[in-house]
PDB file of C-alpha atoms in Angstrom:
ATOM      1  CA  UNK A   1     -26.133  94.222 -19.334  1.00 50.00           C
ATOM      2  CA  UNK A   2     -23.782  92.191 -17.848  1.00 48.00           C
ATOM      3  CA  UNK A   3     -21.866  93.364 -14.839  1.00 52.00           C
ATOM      4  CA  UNK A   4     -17.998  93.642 -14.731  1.00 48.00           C
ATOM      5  CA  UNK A   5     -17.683  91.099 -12.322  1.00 52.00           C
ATOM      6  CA  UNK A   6     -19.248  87.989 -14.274  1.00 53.00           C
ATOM      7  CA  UNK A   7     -16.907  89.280 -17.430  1.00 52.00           C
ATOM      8  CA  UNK A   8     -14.246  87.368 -17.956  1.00 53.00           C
ATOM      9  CA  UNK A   9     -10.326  87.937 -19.416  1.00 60.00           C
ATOM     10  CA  UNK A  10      -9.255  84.092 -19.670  1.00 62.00           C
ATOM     11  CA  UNK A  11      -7.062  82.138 -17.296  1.00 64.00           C
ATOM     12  CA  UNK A  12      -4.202  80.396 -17.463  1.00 62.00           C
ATOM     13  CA  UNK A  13      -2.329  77.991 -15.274  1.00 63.00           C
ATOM     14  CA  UNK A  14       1.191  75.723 -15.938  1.00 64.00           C
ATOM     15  CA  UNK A  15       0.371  72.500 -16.925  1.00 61.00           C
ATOM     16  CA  UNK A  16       1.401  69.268 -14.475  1.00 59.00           C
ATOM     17  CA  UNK A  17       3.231  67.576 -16.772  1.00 59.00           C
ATOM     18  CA  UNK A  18       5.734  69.528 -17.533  1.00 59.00           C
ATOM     19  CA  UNK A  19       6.224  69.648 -21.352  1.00 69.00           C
ATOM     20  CA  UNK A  20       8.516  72.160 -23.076  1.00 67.00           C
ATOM     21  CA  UNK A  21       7.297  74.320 -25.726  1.00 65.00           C
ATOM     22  CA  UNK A  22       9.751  72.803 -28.902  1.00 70.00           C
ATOM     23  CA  UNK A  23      10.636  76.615 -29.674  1.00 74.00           C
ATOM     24  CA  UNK A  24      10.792  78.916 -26.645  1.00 74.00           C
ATOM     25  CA  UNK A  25      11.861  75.812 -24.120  1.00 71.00           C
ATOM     26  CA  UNK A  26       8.693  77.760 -22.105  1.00 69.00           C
ATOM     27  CA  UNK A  27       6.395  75.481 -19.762  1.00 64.00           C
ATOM     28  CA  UNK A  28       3.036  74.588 -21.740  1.00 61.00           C
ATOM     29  CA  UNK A  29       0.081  76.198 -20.090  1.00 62.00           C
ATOM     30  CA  UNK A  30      -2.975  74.994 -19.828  1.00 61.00           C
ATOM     31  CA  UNK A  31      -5.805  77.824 -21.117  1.00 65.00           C
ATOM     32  CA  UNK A  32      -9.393  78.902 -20.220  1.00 66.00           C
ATOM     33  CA  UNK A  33     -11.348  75.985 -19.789  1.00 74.00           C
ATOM     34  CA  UNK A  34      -8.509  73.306 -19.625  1.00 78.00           C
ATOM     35  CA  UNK A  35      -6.945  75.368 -16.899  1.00 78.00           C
ATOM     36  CA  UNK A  36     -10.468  75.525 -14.650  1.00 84.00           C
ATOM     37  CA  UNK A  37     -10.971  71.532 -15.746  1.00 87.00           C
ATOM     38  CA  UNK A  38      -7.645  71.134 -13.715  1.00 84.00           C
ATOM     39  CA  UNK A  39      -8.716  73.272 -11.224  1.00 85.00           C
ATOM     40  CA  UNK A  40     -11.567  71.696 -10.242  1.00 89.00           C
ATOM     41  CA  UNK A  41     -10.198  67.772 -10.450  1.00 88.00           C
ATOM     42  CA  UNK A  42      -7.703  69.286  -8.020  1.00 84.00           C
ATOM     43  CA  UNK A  43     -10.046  70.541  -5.406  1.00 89.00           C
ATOM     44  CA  UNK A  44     -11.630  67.414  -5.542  1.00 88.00           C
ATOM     45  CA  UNK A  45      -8.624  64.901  -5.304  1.00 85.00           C
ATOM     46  CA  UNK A  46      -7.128  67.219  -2.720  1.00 84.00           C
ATOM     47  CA  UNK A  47      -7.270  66.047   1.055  1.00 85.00           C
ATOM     48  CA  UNK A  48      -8.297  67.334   3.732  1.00 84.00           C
ATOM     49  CA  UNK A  49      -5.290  68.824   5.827  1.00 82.00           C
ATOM     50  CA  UNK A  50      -3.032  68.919   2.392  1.00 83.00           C
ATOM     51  CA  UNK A  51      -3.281  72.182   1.871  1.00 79.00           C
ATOM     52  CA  UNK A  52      -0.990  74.318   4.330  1.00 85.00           C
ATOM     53  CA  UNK A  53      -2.937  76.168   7.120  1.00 86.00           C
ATOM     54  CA  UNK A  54      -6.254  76.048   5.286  1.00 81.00           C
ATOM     55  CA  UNK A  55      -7.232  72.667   6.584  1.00 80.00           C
ATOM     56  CA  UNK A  56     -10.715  73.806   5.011  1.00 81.00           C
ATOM     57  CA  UNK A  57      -9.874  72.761   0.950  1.00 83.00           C
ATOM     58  CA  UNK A  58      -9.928  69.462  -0.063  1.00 81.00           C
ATOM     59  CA  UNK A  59     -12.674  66.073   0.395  1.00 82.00           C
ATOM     60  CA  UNK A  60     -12.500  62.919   2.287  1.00 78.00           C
ATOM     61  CA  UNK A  61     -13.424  61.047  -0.581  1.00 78.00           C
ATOM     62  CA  UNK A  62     -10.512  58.905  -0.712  1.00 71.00           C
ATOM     63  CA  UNK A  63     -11.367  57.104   2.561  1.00 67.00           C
ATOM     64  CA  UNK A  64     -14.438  56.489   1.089  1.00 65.00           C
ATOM     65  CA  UNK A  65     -13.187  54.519  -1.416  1.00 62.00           C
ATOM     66  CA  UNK A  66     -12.892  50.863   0.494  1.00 63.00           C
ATOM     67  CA  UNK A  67     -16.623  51.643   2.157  1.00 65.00           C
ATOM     68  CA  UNK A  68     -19.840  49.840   0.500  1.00 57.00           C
ATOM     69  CA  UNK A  69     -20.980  51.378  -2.583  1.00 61.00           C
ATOM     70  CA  UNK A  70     -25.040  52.435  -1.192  1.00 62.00           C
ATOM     71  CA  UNK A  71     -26.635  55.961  -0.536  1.00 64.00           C
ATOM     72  CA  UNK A  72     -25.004  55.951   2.548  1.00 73.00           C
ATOM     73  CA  UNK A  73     -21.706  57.022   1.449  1.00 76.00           C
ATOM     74  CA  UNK A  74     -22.231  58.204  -2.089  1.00 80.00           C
ATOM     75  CA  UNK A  75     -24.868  61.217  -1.291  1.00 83.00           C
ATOM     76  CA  UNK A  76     -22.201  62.508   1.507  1.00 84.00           C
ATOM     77  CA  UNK A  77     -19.290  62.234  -0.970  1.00 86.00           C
ATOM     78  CA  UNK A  78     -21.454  64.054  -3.528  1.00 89.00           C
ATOM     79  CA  UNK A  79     -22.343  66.771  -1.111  1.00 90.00           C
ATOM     80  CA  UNK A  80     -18.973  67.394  -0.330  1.00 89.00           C
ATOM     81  CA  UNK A  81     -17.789  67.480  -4.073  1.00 91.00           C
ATOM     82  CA  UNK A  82     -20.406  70.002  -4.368  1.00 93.00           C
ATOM     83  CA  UNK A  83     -19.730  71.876  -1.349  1.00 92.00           C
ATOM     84  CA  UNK A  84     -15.727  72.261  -1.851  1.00 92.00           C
ATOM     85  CA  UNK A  85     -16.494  72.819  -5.244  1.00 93.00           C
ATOM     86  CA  UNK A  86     -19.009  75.966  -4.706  1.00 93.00           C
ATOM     87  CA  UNK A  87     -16.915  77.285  -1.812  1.00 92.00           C
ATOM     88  CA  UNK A  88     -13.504  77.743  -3.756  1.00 90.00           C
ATOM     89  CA  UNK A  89     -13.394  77.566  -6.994  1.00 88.00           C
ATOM     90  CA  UNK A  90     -15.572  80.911  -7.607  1.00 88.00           C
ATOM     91  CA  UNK A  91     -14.903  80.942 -11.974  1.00 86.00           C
ATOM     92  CA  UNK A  92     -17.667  77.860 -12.488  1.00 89.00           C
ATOM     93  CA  UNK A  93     -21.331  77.696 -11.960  1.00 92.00           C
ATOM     94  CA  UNK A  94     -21.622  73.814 -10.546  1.00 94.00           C
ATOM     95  CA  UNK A  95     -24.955  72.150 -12.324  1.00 94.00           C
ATOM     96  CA  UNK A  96     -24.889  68.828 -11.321  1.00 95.00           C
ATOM     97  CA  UNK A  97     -22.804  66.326  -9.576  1.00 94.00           C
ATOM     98  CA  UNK A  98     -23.165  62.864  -9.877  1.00 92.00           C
ATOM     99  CA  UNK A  99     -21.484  59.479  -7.881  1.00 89.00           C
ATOM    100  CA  UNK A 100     -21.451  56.607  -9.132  1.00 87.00           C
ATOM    101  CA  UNK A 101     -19.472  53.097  -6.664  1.00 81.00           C
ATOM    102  CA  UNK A 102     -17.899  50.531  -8.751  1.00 79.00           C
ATOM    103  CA  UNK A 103     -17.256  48.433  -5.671  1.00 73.00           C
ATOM    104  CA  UNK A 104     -15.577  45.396  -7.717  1.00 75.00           C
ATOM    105  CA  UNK A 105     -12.933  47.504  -8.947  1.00 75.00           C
ATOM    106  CA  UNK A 106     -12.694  49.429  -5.533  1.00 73.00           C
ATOM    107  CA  UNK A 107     -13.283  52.931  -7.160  1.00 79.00           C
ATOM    108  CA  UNK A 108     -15.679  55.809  -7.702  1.00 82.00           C
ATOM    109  CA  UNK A 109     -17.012  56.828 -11.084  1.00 88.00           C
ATOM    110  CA  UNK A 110     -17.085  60.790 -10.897  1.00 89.00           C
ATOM    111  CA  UNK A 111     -19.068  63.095 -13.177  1.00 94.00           C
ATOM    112  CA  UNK A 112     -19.142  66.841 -12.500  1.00 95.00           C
ATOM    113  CA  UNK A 113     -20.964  69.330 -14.946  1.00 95.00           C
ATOM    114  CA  UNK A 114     -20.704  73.233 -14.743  1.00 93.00           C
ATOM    115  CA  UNK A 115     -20.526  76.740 -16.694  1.00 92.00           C
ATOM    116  CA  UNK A 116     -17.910  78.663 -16.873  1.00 86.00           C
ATOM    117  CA  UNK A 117     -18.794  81.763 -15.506  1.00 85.00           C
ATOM    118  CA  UNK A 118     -18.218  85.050 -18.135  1.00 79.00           C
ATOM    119  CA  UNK A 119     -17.206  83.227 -20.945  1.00 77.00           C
ATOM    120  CA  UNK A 120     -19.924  82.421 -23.487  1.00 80.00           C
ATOM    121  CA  UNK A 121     -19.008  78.511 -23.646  1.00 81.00           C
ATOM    122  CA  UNK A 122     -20.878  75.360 -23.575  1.00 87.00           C
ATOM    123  CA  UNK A 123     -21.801  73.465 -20.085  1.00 90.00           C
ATOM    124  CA  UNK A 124     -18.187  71.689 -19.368  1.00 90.00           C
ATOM    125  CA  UNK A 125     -18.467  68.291 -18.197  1.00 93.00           C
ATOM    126  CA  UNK A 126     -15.324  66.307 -16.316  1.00 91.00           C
ATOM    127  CA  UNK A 127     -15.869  62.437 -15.776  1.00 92.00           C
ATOM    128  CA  UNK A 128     -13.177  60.868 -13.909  1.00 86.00           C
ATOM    129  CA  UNK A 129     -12.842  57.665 -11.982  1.00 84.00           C
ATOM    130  CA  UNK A 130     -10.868  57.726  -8.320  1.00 79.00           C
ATOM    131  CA  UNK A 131      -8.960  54.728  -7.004  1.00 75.00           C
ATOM    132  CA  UNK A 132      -7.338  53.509  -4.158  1.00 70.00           C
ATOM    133  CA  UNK A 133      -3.049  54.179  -4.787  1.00 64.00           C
ATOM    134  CA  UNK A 134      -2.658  51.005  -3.110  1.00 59.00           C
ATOM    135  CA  UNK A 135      -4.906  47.745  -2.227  1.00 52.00           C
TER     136      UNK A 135
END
């Protein structure tokens, strides 16, 4: 039996871009897994300090993107994905985290794989490449 606590109803959350429902003139949401797929790309794009008094949320992967691409700065940045990723965003079950440097384009190759937890889905998996805003 599984308890009432790892059961869940669905989530939703507004989408970023903005689009109108045609009809209603209602904000799109995003649902279920789109909405935790958000979620979690925001948690790890968000910096440390951007997140009003809770200077505990967010990475320091984006300094990391002009350093060398070896183990030395890859397994931190992938232990802090993991880490920021376990501590706040309590609807997944994080599987596996993987870093990949593409130091000629100046950029990180991101691939994060987890279950939902209480919904009877497949393992999600988000790929997603951070760059530098400016060079």
């Amino acid at each position: 039996k599984v308890p009432l606590s790892k059961i869940s109803r669905g989530f939703r959350d507004i989408s970023l871009s903005f689009k109108r429902h045609p009809v209603t003139n209602d904000l799109l949401p995003l649902k279920n897994e789109d909405a935790i797929k958000r979620a979690v790309q925001n948690l790890v794009r968000t910096k440390i300090g951007e997140v009003f008094f809770r200077d505990d949320i967010g990475t320091r992967i984006s300094g990391a993107l002009f350093e060398l691409g070896n183990s030395d700065f890859i397994d931190p940045i992938a232990t802090e994905i993991d880490t920021v990723i376990t501590n706040f965003e309590p609807r997944v079950d994080l599987t596996d985290v993987s870093v990949n440097s593409r130091p000629d384009e100046n950029s990180l190759d991101i691939e994060i794989s987890y279950n939902i937890v209480g919904l009877s889905l497949p393992m999600q998996t988000i790929n997603f490449i951070l760059e530098p805003t400016r060079l």
